[in-house]
């Protein structure tokens, strides 16, 4: 099956599935509307919310950092890790954005992606094709070939279930022995310092709980005012990604703790003894002050606009390629915000489908048009 | 990966040649105006007037706009040696069959317009280009500048209402209104009462992205076609508002290969719904017609 046939099938299925979800759970649309307002309030006062979030994280016994750019983010994580060797990661675009995995590997660490799709991308030295389904361009045959490299016992004719089980076996030993777990964040609540993560595989549970150190990486655009908003974001993101209900929603607010003896809260308990939140600016603060670009910061990374986009459906990951983990219409905006690169915008045909399907009602075509305008000024 | 240097080259040509030509001549490049206005002479459309039908040469020159990418380097090199103005009609010329087809379409659009705007006129050789290309390629400041000149141009000629014939021109005026407060009222011909419009045939609609998702005409177009007696086959997976696909046209000036692939992909999905497609835009027609039988709404109806 060609890329175009595959992505057309996936796109139409996703479109219809999200429509079905929204019809059967109308409260999701209400939550999306509410969330847009709450996120906009943060964007309008991003500096203050960053400060409040960092204070909240400290209050719950965690450590918070603000990285102004990619290099600073890498350095902060590297310092936290020190001489820890084995690192497990859950799918995080922020880590891709700052090129963290490659950097840690170059420092001699053993680093494993644990999301199945991301794991396949890693072991094939590939690049994610989609923010929610990174290995969307990989069929069973190619996956089997790739997995055989880490599990020679696997036949190239193995079923999808057998392939998943092989990866599970392989990663289990990594979870058990990992020194640190690195995740992203779907939302970070400013009032509590809590991080919310949505998933289906269960790998994030392992990554956030099993190693003794949990590092969460998040763009400052992921900050929402309260924990209630963070749960809204989890719900809306999962629904618009077409995976509803999500199998798991994880909440992490500081290191593990217990108050079982004399009702005195002590830390750590069973889970990690350290919790670190690395907030990443990387162009976001500047974008929040731009009257047009700021709307792009509302994006909750549901990935739905990819499927509505003719250019993405034709070019796939080649559109923005390894310049950025973000692709499709949102990728045009985010590649500009984080890399100051306007050129992919010129392949946008202004079909307008992205705006129709975006849960945050982002006027994506207008923003892309604005980015094109930035490009024309450079010729 | 996007071809950055080719994009930059094209943009430079647009700015240095097309924008300059627009500023001087109100046209992106020299055109054969006799061919472009022939339909109006044949239909006996009054010259000028308070209400005008504004074609912006889109139907007449669609075949040329489609091959813009191939055309640009030639236009650019001729402009560099100061030869552009003398180029006249030789370079930019649609075929006889294309001229004939555009003529049928425009005469029908004129008839629909005249039914509710008796006395509607046309600017003939004076008609300016809308500037759509500037907006679509990101020359927003230049687009705004051009829009101000355009408004002035129409006002000097006493134009009080503009009826547009295609989505790109309509969208340009809508953008001028939004960006610079363009004050002359305008309407697309599809928004006029379809007095006596009838037609026949069974089609799958290929929506113009601009009409359906930017000008909110998705439902109106379906209603209009059904009221005219056309049989429309819709399939949510192919023609749904949020999943509709572009014909590839806007990419033409920058990358004709991707533009063609997009057209082909769109045509194939349309074919899975119905063998023949119905379009509402001259650029959609140009892009899709090599891959699927296509008709423009204005050529399957009789007003
Ligand atoms: S821009 Fe909108 S549709 Fe696209 S990923 Fe972000 S929230 Fe989802």
XYZ file of C-alpha atoms and ligand atoms in Angstrom:
690
model
C 0.000 0.000 0.000
C 1.407 3.398 -0.961
C 1.803 6.217 1.568
C -1.057 8.078 -0.068
C -3.419 5.101 0.094
C -2.448 4.415 3.692
C -2.790 7.986 4.912
C -6.047 8.478 3.022
C -7.516 5.461 4.769
C -6.221 6.569 8.169
C -7.342 10.156 7.628
C -10.898 9.302 6.688
C -11.174 6.793 9.539
C -9.881 9.396 11.983
C -12.220 12.065 10.640
C -15.274 9.861 10.970
C -14.220 8.440 14.333
C -13.705 11.902 15.863
C -17.066 13.020 14.503
C -18.641 9.943 16.113
C -16.907 10.572 19.441
C -18.038 14.184 19.479
C -21.579 13.200 18.699
C -21.746 10.594 21.461
C -19.917 12.751 24.027
C -21.057 16.310 23.368
C -19.439 17.535 26.610
C -16.068 17.257 24.855
C -16.928 20.174 22.565
C -17.913 22.240 25.597
C -14.632 21.350 27.267
C -12.738 22.359 24.126
C -14.398 25.756 24.112
C -13.651 26.245 27.791
C -10.078 25.117 27.304
C -9.485 27.608 24.502
C -10.417 30.463 26.807
C -8.344 29.155 29.696
C -5.294 28.602 27.526
C -5.613 32.041 25.977
C -5.585 33.552 29.470
C -2.234 31.840 30.052
C -0.817 32.971 26.695
C -1.713 36.578 27.468
C 0.280 36.344 30.710
C 2.779 33.673 29.948
C 5.629 35.091 32.049
C 3.457 35.124 35.165
C 2.129 31.642 34.575
C 5.629 30.232 34.063
C 6.637 31.725 37.390
C 3.536 30.416 39.152
C 4.067 26.939 37.719
C 7.668 26.810 38.851
C 6.686 27.899 42.353
C 3.984 25.247 42.497
C 6.430 22.526 41.462
C 8.846 23.581 44.218
C 6.011 23.606 46.719
C 5.230 19.940 46.047
C 8.845 18.878 46.447
C 9.844 18.893 42.779
C 12.430 20.905 40.895
C 11.478 23.287 38.098
C 13.674 24.819 35.415
C 13.129 27.171 32.520
C 15.224 26.524 29.429
C 15.356 29.449 27.065
C 16.391 27.359 24.066
C 17.230 23.888 22.813
C 20.790 23.861 24.056
C 19.850 25.002 27.526
C 17.175 22.308 27.716
C 19.710 19.626 26.806
C 22.198 20.937 29.343
C 19.617 21.011 32.144
C 18.577 17.413 31.511
C 22.172 16.315 31.221
C 22.988 17.912 34.569
C 19.994 16.273 36.272
C 21.039 12.893 34.922
C 24.678 13.235 35.984
C 26.276 9.824 35.678
C 22.995 7.920 35.466
C 23.249 5.566 32.553
C 20.015 3.916 31.498
C 17.173 6.226 30.459
C 13.680 5.303 29.294
C 11.613 7.866 27.450
C 7.971 8.127 26.566
C 6.956 9.806 23.338
C 7.729 13.497 23.736
C 7.834 16.012 20.945
C 9.569 18.508 23.199
C 12.485 16.068 23.481
C 12.627 15.785 19.702
C 12.428 19.535 19.414
C 15.596 19.922 21.471
C 17.198 16.807 19.981
C 17.524 15.253 23.417
C 17.779 11.560 22.644
C 20.651 11.918 20.210
C 22.390 14.256 22.603
C 22.117 11.855 25.542
C 23.298 8.950 23.395
C 26.272 11.032 22.301
C 27.051 11.477 26.000
C 27.316 7.716 26.387
C 23.878 7.057 27.862
C 21.683 4.148 26.901
C 18.348 5.667 25.907
C 15.183 3.846 24.862
C 11.919 5.150 23.513
C 9.066 3.160 25.011
C 6.060 4.226 22.962
C 5.785 1.447 20.382
C 5.642 3.763 17.394
C 8.484 5.884 18.668
C 10.476 2.742 19.485
C 10.088 1.600 15.872
C 11.194 5.018 14.666
C 14.238 4.804 16.954
C 15.385 1.336 15.941
C 15.049 2.186 12.249
C 16.880 5.520 12.678
C 13.777 7.169 11.289
C 11.835 10.305 11.978
C 8.271 10.527 13.315
C 5.631 10.918 10.630
C 2.892 12.117 12.935
C 2.769 13.508 16.482
C 0.299 10.932 17.757
C 1.177 7.976 15.537
C 4.894 8.430 14.844
C 5.339 5.230 12.839
C 2.152 5.713 10.839
C 4.111 5.047 7.646
C 5.377 1.641 8.822
C 3.509 -1.521 7.883
C 3.702 -4.924 9.599
C 6.408 -6.250 7.283
C 8.739 -3.337 7.915
C 8.019 -3.412 11.641
C 8.835 -7.162 11.754
C 12.130 -6.606 9.977
C 13.036 -3.837 12.411
C 12.052 -5.787 15.526
C 14.043 -8.808 14.386
C 17.150 -6.713 14.948
C 16.451 -6.524 18.703
C 14.817 -9.954 18.990
C 16.346 -12.464 16.544
C 13.720 -15.008 17.615
C 11.003 -13.032 15.817
C 9.971 -14.262 12.392
C 9.408 -11.746 9.607
C 5.962 -13.309 9.248
C 5.101 -12.631 12.890
C 1.643 -11.231 13.601
C 1.180 -7.700 14.906
C 0.357 -9.168 18.351
C 3.619 -11.133 18.359
C 5.558 -8.048 17.381
C 4.004 -5.992 20.163
C 4.783 -8.773 22.664
C 8.417 -8.877 21.527
C 8.827 -5.150 22.100
C 7.099 -5.468 25.461
C 9.574 -8.186 26.528
C 12.509 -6.130 25.377
C 11.394 -2.933 27.085
C 10.407 -4.617 30.346
C 14.037 -5.241 31.213
C 14.778 -1.593 30.456
C 11.989 -0.287 32.720
C 13.192 -2.474 35.576
C 16.762 -1.281 35.351
C 16.254 2.320 34.214
C 17.899 5.060 36.260
C 15.641 7.792 34.947
C 12.427 8.230 33.021
C 11.831 11.142 30.684
C 8.336 12.112 29.598
C 6.625 15.019 27.951
C 3.406 16.546 29.277
C -0.010 17.016 27.781
C -0.714 19.734 30.272
C 0.958 21.344 33.267
C -1.282 22.875 35.925
C 0.035 26.198 37.195
C -1.926 26.061 40.449
C -0.561 22.703 41.583
C 2.542 21.989 39.513
C 0.920 18.740 38.421
C 1.704 17.212 35.058
C -0.949 15.322 33.099
C -0.082 12.666 30.537
C -2.506 10.803 28.302
C -1.682 7.409 26.835
C -2.990 4.026 25.780
C -0.020 1.663 25.990
C 0.829 1.851 29.688
C 4.439 2.744 28.951
C 4.089 6.204 30.467
C 2.961 4.622 33.735
C 6.154 2.576 33.745
C 8.389 5.492 32.766
C 6.933 7.818 35.377
C 6.866 5.339 38.241
C 9.538 2.706 37.871
C 12.807 4.717 37.648
C 13.801 6.702 40.716
C 14.051 9.947 38.766
C 11.252 11.367 36.622
C 12.018 14.269 34.310
C 9.095 15.871 32.495
C 9.839 18.105 29.529
C 7.181 20.572 28.450
C 6.882 23.620 26.259
C 5.594 26.565 28.270
C 2.537 26.516 26.024
C 1.424 23.402 27.900
C 0.726 25.413 31.032
C -2.943 25.742 31.971
C -4.303 27.644 34.982
C -5.578 24.746 37.085
C -5.584 21.003 37.464
C -9.212 20.975 36.299
C -8.090 22.609 33.031
C -5.319 20.046 32.714
C -7.880 17.237 32.904
C -9.952 19.058 30.289
C -6.928 19.140 28.034
C -6.352 15.408 28.492
C -9.943 14.671 27.594
C -10.110 16.996 24.606
C -6.757 15.892 23.227
C -7.678 12.215 23.392
C -11.080 12.770 21.799
C -9.759 14.813 18.896
C -6.950 12.327 18.381
C -9.730 9.785 17.828
C -8.728 7.633 20.814
C -11.529 8.026 23.315
C -11.628 7.239 26.092
C -7.868 7.067 26.465
C -6.746 3.950 28.301
C -4.747 5.886 30.862
C -4.470 9.416 32.181
C -1.434 9.883 34.423
C -1.046 12.623 36.960
C 2.321 13.396 38.499
C 2.580 16.045 41.198
C 6.043 15.849 42.685
C 8.028 12.808 43.862
C 6.240 9.792 45.333
C 5.094 10.225 48.895
C 3.129 8.631 51.702
C 1.339 9.858 54.791
C 0.514 6.429 56.168
C 2.470 6.770 59.369
C 1.098 9.361 61.766
C -0.429 11.095 58.763
C 2.924 12.738 58.113
C 3.709 13.090 54.438
C 7.189 11.797 53.616
C 8.951 11.325 50.344
C 9.880 9.136 48.514
C 7.559 6.155 48.815
C 7.404 3.461 46.112
C 7.718 5.677 43.055
C 10.451 8.144 42.063
C 12.336 10.045 44.697
C 12.957 12.976 42.365
C 10.621 14.898 40.084
C 11.965 17.505 37.677
C 9.955 19.699 35.353
C 11.937 21.289 32.543
C 9.898 24.034 30.915
C 11.032 25.011 27.442
C 10.673 28.444 25.922
C 12.407 28.044 22.529
C 10.520 30.849 20.795
C 7.211 30.480 22.626
C 7.461 33.572 24.796
C 8.203 35.714 21.768
C 5.297 34.110 19.885
C 2.970 34.833 22.801
C 3.633 38.534 22.280
C 2.852 38.413 18.554
C -0.821 39.197 17.922
C -1.111 36.613 15.126
C 1.283 33.863 16.163
C 0.068 33.674 19.744
C -2.968 31.706 18.660
C -0.708 28.864 17.554
C 0.222 28.365 21.217
C -3.312 27.118 21.842
C -2.456 23.886 20.020
C -2.990 20.764 22.133
C -1.155 18.444 19.693
C -4.122 16.270 18.826
C -2.732 15.839 15.320
C -6.124 16.098 13.657
C -5.144 18.904 11.314
C -2.525 16.634 9.724
C -5.234 14.370 8.404
C -7.240 17.196 6.897
C -4.259 18.597 5.014
C -3.722 17.769 1.314
C -0.034 18.661 1.410
C 0.650 16.450 4.418
C -1.332 13.623 2.871
C 0.801 13.883 -0.209
C 4.249 14.543 1.226
C 4.027 12.991 4.694
C 7.058 13.572 6.874
C 9.041 14.862 3.886
C 7.164 18.134 4.111
C 8.974 19.516 7.140
C 11.260 16.529 7.508
C 13.900 16.334 10.227
C 13.882 20.077 10.769
C 11.179 19.564 13.372
C 9.109 16.811 14.983
C 6.050 18.900 14.150
C 4.551 18.402 10.737
C 1.337 19.112 8.874
C -0.436 22.437 9.374
C 0.478 22.702 13.052
C 4.039 21.836 12.093
C 4.227 24.800 9.748
C 3.329 27.034 12.683
C 5.523 25.266 15.216
C 8.531 24.897 12.976
C 8.373 28.649 12.510
C 8.007 29.341 16.234
C 10.807 27.005 17.298
C 13.157 27.232 14.290
C 12.322 30.581 12.720
C 11.844 28.720 9.431
C 9.077 30.096 7.168
C 9.752 27.994 4.053
C 7.469 24.969 4.570
C 4.551 27.403 4.735
C 4.821 27.934 0.988
C 3.630 24.397 0.300
C 0.368 25.131 2.116
C -2.484 25.218 -0.403
C -4.887 26.960 1.969
C -7.436 24.205 1.753
C -8.792 25.363 5.105
C -9.602 21.860 6.360
C -7.247 22.335 9.308
C -9.287 25.177 10.713
C -12.489 23.171 10.321
C -11.196 20.292 12.423
C -9.063 22.050 15.043
C -10.511 21.620 18.541
C -8.981 24.904 19.626
C -10.482 26.775 16.685
C -7.049 28.042 15.691
C -7.177 30.069 12.497
C -4.333 28.003 11.067
C -4.606 29.263 7.446
C -4.334 32.852 8.632
C -1.280 32.107 10.717
C 0.337 30.241 7.823
C -0.420 33.162 5.550
C 1.298 35.432 8.078
C 4.328 33.123 8.118
C 4.439 33.211 4.314
C 4.505 36.984 4.654
C 7.599 36.656 6.877
C 9.199 34.533 4.149
C 8.496 36.952 1.322
C 10.301 39.634 3.305
C 13.461 37.533 3.180
C 13.768 37.354 -0.620
C 11.700 18.513 2.053
C 10.601 21.841 0.575
C 12.810 23.186 -2.164
C 13.844 26.415 -0.462
C 15.950 27.867 -3.227
C 13.311 27.268 -5.879
C 10.682 28.891 -3.630
C 12.919 31.898 -3.114
C 13.575 32.163 -6.856
C 9.872 32.119 -7.690
C 9.035 34.624 -4.980
C 11.702 36.961 -6.245
C 10.218 36.807 -9.727
C 6.738 37.432 -8.403
C 7.923 40.480 -6.510
C 10.230 41.865 -9.184
C 8.143 41.102 -12.247
C 4.547 40.255 -11.428
C 4.057 42.852 -8.720
C 5.761 45.480 -10.840
C 3.573 44.645 -13.810
C 0.497 44.774 -11.589
C 1.474 48.190 -10.334
C 1.957 49.493 -13.860
C -0.675 47.622 -15.840
C -3.100 46.060 -13.346
C -2.160 42.715 -14.899
C 0.281 40.096 -13.580
C 1.787 39.655 -17.049
C 0.886 40.702 -20.587
C -2.307 39.090 -21.826
C -4.255 38.963 -25.034
C -7.125 41.220 -24.054
C -8.992 40.689 -27.322
C -9.294 37.008 -26.444
C -10.176 37.727 -22.830
C -13.012 40.093 -23.670
C -14.399 38.363 -26.778
C -17.198 36.706 -24.788
C -18.547 40.072 -23.631
C -18.586 41.571 -27.122
C -20.476 38.502 -28.313
C -22.961 38.759 -25.444
C -23.357 42.513 -25.898
C -22.560 43.332 -22.276
C -22.796 47.084 -21.584
C -19.484 48.801 -21.018
C -18.875 49.945 -17.454
C -21.746 50.933 -15.192
C -22.576 51.127 -11.510
C -22.772 47.355 -11.166
C -20.087 45.338 -12.909
C -19.337 41.693 -13.485
C -15.736 41.248 -12.447
C -13.982 38.251 -14.019
C -10.399 39.208 -13.159
C -9.490 37.129 -16.252
C -9.729 33.972 -14.172
C -11.875 31.907 -16.525
C -10.218 33.332 -19.619
C -6.660 32.852 -18.417
C -6.967 29.761 -16.198
C -4.855 27.605 -18.554
C -2.122 30.213 -18.346
C -2.339 30.538 -14.575
C -1.985 26.781 -14.334
C 1.314 26.785 -16.227
C 2.534 29.757 -14.273
C 5.561 27.957 -12.883
C 6.808 27.168 -16.381
C 5.891 30.602 -17.608
C 7.566 32.591 -14.851
C 11.235 32.110 -15.759
C 10.537 33.247 -19.351
C 8.518 36.225 -18.162
C 11.332 36.984 -15.723
C 14.133 36.898 -18.270
C 12.156 38.963 -20.760
C 11.419 41.496 -18.059
C 15.107 41.689 -17.178
C 16.018 42.716 -20.709
C 13.115 45.139 -20.823
C 11.163 43.099 -23.311
C 8.066 42.267 -21.353
C 5.769 44.990 -22.606
C 6.424 44.161 -26.234
C 5.625 40.549 -25.558
C 1.946 41.212 -26.017
C -0.270 38.301 -26.779
C 2.331 35.921 -28.119
C 3.415 34.258 -24.912
C 0.256 34.133 -22.875
C -2.443 32.592 -24.946
C -5.032 29.903 -24.226
C -6.134 27.584 -27.057
C -9.246 28.221 -29.201
C -11.148 25.433 -27.456
C -10.266 26.901 -24.064
C -11.393 30.345 -25.132
C -14.667 28.909 -26.406
C -15.331 27.056 -23.177
C -14.555 30.101 -21.032
C -16.888 32.104 -23.229
C -19.796 29.704 -22.588
C -19.160 29.803 -18.854
C -18.935 33.588 -18.678
C -21.998 34.145 -20.849
C -24.013 31.958 -18.480
C -22.646 33.744 -15.425
C -23.541 37.019 -17.099
C -27.075 35.794 -17.775
C -27.538 34.730 -14.130
C -26.218 38.097 -12.984
C -28.373 40.087 -15.403
C -31.505 38.327 -14.133
C -31.172 40.055 -10.764
C -28.925 42.983 -11.747
C -30.351 44.250 -15.054
C -27.921 46.587 -16.757
C -24.863 44.940 -15.191
C -21.756 45.985 -17.114
C -18.209 44.871 -17.693
C -14.970 46.820 -17.855
C -13.681 45.075 -20.986
C -10.012 45.865 -21.747
C -9.791 48.050 -18.668
C -10.577 45.208 -16.276
C -7.860 44.822 -13.617
C -6.546 41.588 -12.102
C -7.650 40.980 -8.511
C -4.214 40.459 -6.964
C -5.186 36.987 -5.662
C -1.767 35.595 -6.506
C -0.047 38.075 -4.202
C -2.134 37.009 -1.223
C -1.810 33.309 -1.954
C 1.968 33.564 -2.167
C 2.352 35.571 1.012
C 2.931 39.059 -0.378
C 0.505 40.453 2.145
C 1.862 44.012 2.282
C 2.006 44.204 -1.517
C -1.491 42.764 -1.673
C -2.773 45.474 0.653
C -1.090 48.183 -1.403
C -2.535 46.794 -4.595
C -5.977 46.538 -2.983
C -5.961 50.264 -2.223
C -5.154 51.043 -5.849
C -7.838 48.651 -6.991
C -10.506 50.276 -4.852
C -9.513 53.649 -6.215
C -9.577 52.254 -9.750
C -13.160 51.037 -9.363
C -14.321 54.196 -7.615
C -12.947 56.440 -10.350
C -15.034 54.449 -12.799
C -18.164 54.895 -10.730
C -18.457 51.250 -9.691
C -20.885 50.831 -6.794
C -21.304 47.067 -6.718
C -19.115 44.203 -7.910
C -20.357 40.767 -8.894
C -17.574 38.200 -8.974
C -17.438 35.065 -11.084
C -14.882 32.889 -9.287
C -13.702 32.077 -5.756
C -10.209 33.594 -5.963
C -11.484 37.018 -6.950
C -14.263 36.895 -4.369
C -11.783 35.919 -1.675
C -9.441 38.725 -2.702
C -12.202 41.276 -2.238
C -13.161 39.680 1.085
C -9.536 39.931 2.194
C -9.291 43.531 1.043
C -12.385 44.271 3.080
C -10.856 42.591 6.127
C -7.360 44.008 5.741
C -7.831 47.495 4.304
C -11.536 48.168 4.652
C -12.310 47.839 0.918
C -15.675 49.556 0.845
C -17.334 48.667 -2.466
C -20.039 46.050 -1.871
C -19.469 42.748 -3.673
C -21.215 39.432 -4.126
C -20.382 36.216 -5.864
C -22.746 35.292 -8.695
C -23.652 32.067 -6.873
C -25.127 34.179 -4.094
C -27.565 35.876 -6.448
C -31.084 34.451 -6.742
C -30.762 31.632 -9.314
C -33.686 32.885 -11.380
C -34.706 30.220 -13.908
C -31.455 28.285 -13.551
C -31.870 24.669 -14.632
C -29.511 21.915 -15.619
C -29.079 18.187 -15.681
C -26.482 15.569 -14.983
C -25.129 13.467 -12.136
C -22.006 14.754 -10.442
C -19.776 14.557 -7.420
C -18.956 18.059 -6.239
C -15.338 19.024 -5.926
C -15.645 21.947 -3.550
C -13.523 24.986 -4.099
C -11.587 25.278 -0.825
C -12.271 28.997 -0.827
C -16.012 28.714 -1.339
C -16.602 25.868 1.076
C -14.190 26.576 3.901
C -13.364 30.274 3.676
C -16.553 31.849 2.349
C -18.896 29.406 4.063
C -20.720 28.441 0.849
C -20.585 24.646 1.281
C -24.297 24.273 2.000
C -25.383 27.029 -0.371
C -23.677 25.289 -3.277
C -25.365 22.001 -2.507
C -28.725 23.697 -2.287
C -28.151 25.595 -5.506
C -27.160 22.534 -7.505
C -30.087 20.520 -6.213
C -32.545 23.348 -6.904
C -31.188 23.562 -10.443
C -32.105 19.906 -10.956
C -28.607 18.433 -10.846
C -28.136 15.078 -9.173
C -25.381 15.387 -6.581
C -23.608 12.395 -5.067
C -21.915 13.194 -1.776
C -19.719 10.937 0.315
C -18.703 12.314 3.711
C -15.315 10.603 3.392
C -14.476 12.405 0.140
C -16.601 15.526 0.011
C -17.099 16.232 3.747
C -16.347 19.813 4.654
C -13.508 18.988 7.031
C -11.838 16.330 4.905
C -12.214 17.888 1.454
C -9.078 17.966 -0.620
C -7.474 20.717 -2.661
C -7.185 20.455 -6.465
C -3.515 21.378 -6.178
C -3.961 24.683 -8.000
C -2.424 27.027 -5.411
C 0.805 25.015 -5.476
C 1.146 25.388 -9.243
C 3.352 28.491 -9.238
C 5.756 26.950 -6.726
C 5.881 23.273 -7.558
C 3.933 21.937 -10.506
C 4.930 18.345 -9.766
C 3.325 18.308 -6.330
C 0.429 20.333 -7.683
C -0.214 17.684 -10.339
C 0.118 14.824 -7.879
C -2.422 16.506 -5.650
C -4.816 16.937 -8.568
C -4.433 13.298 -9.501
C -5.029 12.138 -5.929
C -8.117 14.311 -5.687
C -9.446 13.111 -9.026
C -9.028 9.482 -7.977
C -10.946 9.969 -4.766
C -13.704 11.834 -6.610
C -13.920 8.998 -9.120
C -14.601 6.580 -6.286
C -17.836 8.511 -5.687
C -18.973 9.342 -9.226
C -17.422 9.234 -12.707
C -17.951 12.939 -13.393
C -17.117 15.912 -11.180
C -18.637 19.359 -10.897
C -16.469 22.373 -10.077
C -17.087 26.035 -9.392
C -13.651 27.427 -10.042
C -11.635 27.763 -13.265
C -8.419 26.673 -11.552
C -10.045 23.553 -10.101
C -11.214 22.778 -13.638
C -7.736 23.192 -15.096
C -6.125 21.044 -12.474
C -8.628 18.218 -12.342
C -9.662 17.908 -15.978
C -6.583 15.919 -17.083
C -7.551 13.201 -14.578
C -11.348 13.077 -14.426
C -14.202 14.328 -16.621
C -15.140 17.705 -15.133
C -17.731 20.355 -15.803
C -18.080 23.815 -14.359
C -21.461 24.549 -12.795
C -21.843 27.495 -15.157
C -21.539 25.260 -18.201
C -24.071 22.599 -17.213
C -26.889 24.995 -16.462
C -28.917 27.203 -18.696
C -30.078 30.411 -17.093
S -3.398 22.887 15.387
Fe -5.414 22.214 16.186
S -5.894 20.328 15.009
Fe -3.677 20.740 14.715
S -2.661 19.515 16.299
Fe -2.988 21.578 17.149
S -4.955 21.456 18.261
Fe -4.856 19.662 16.895
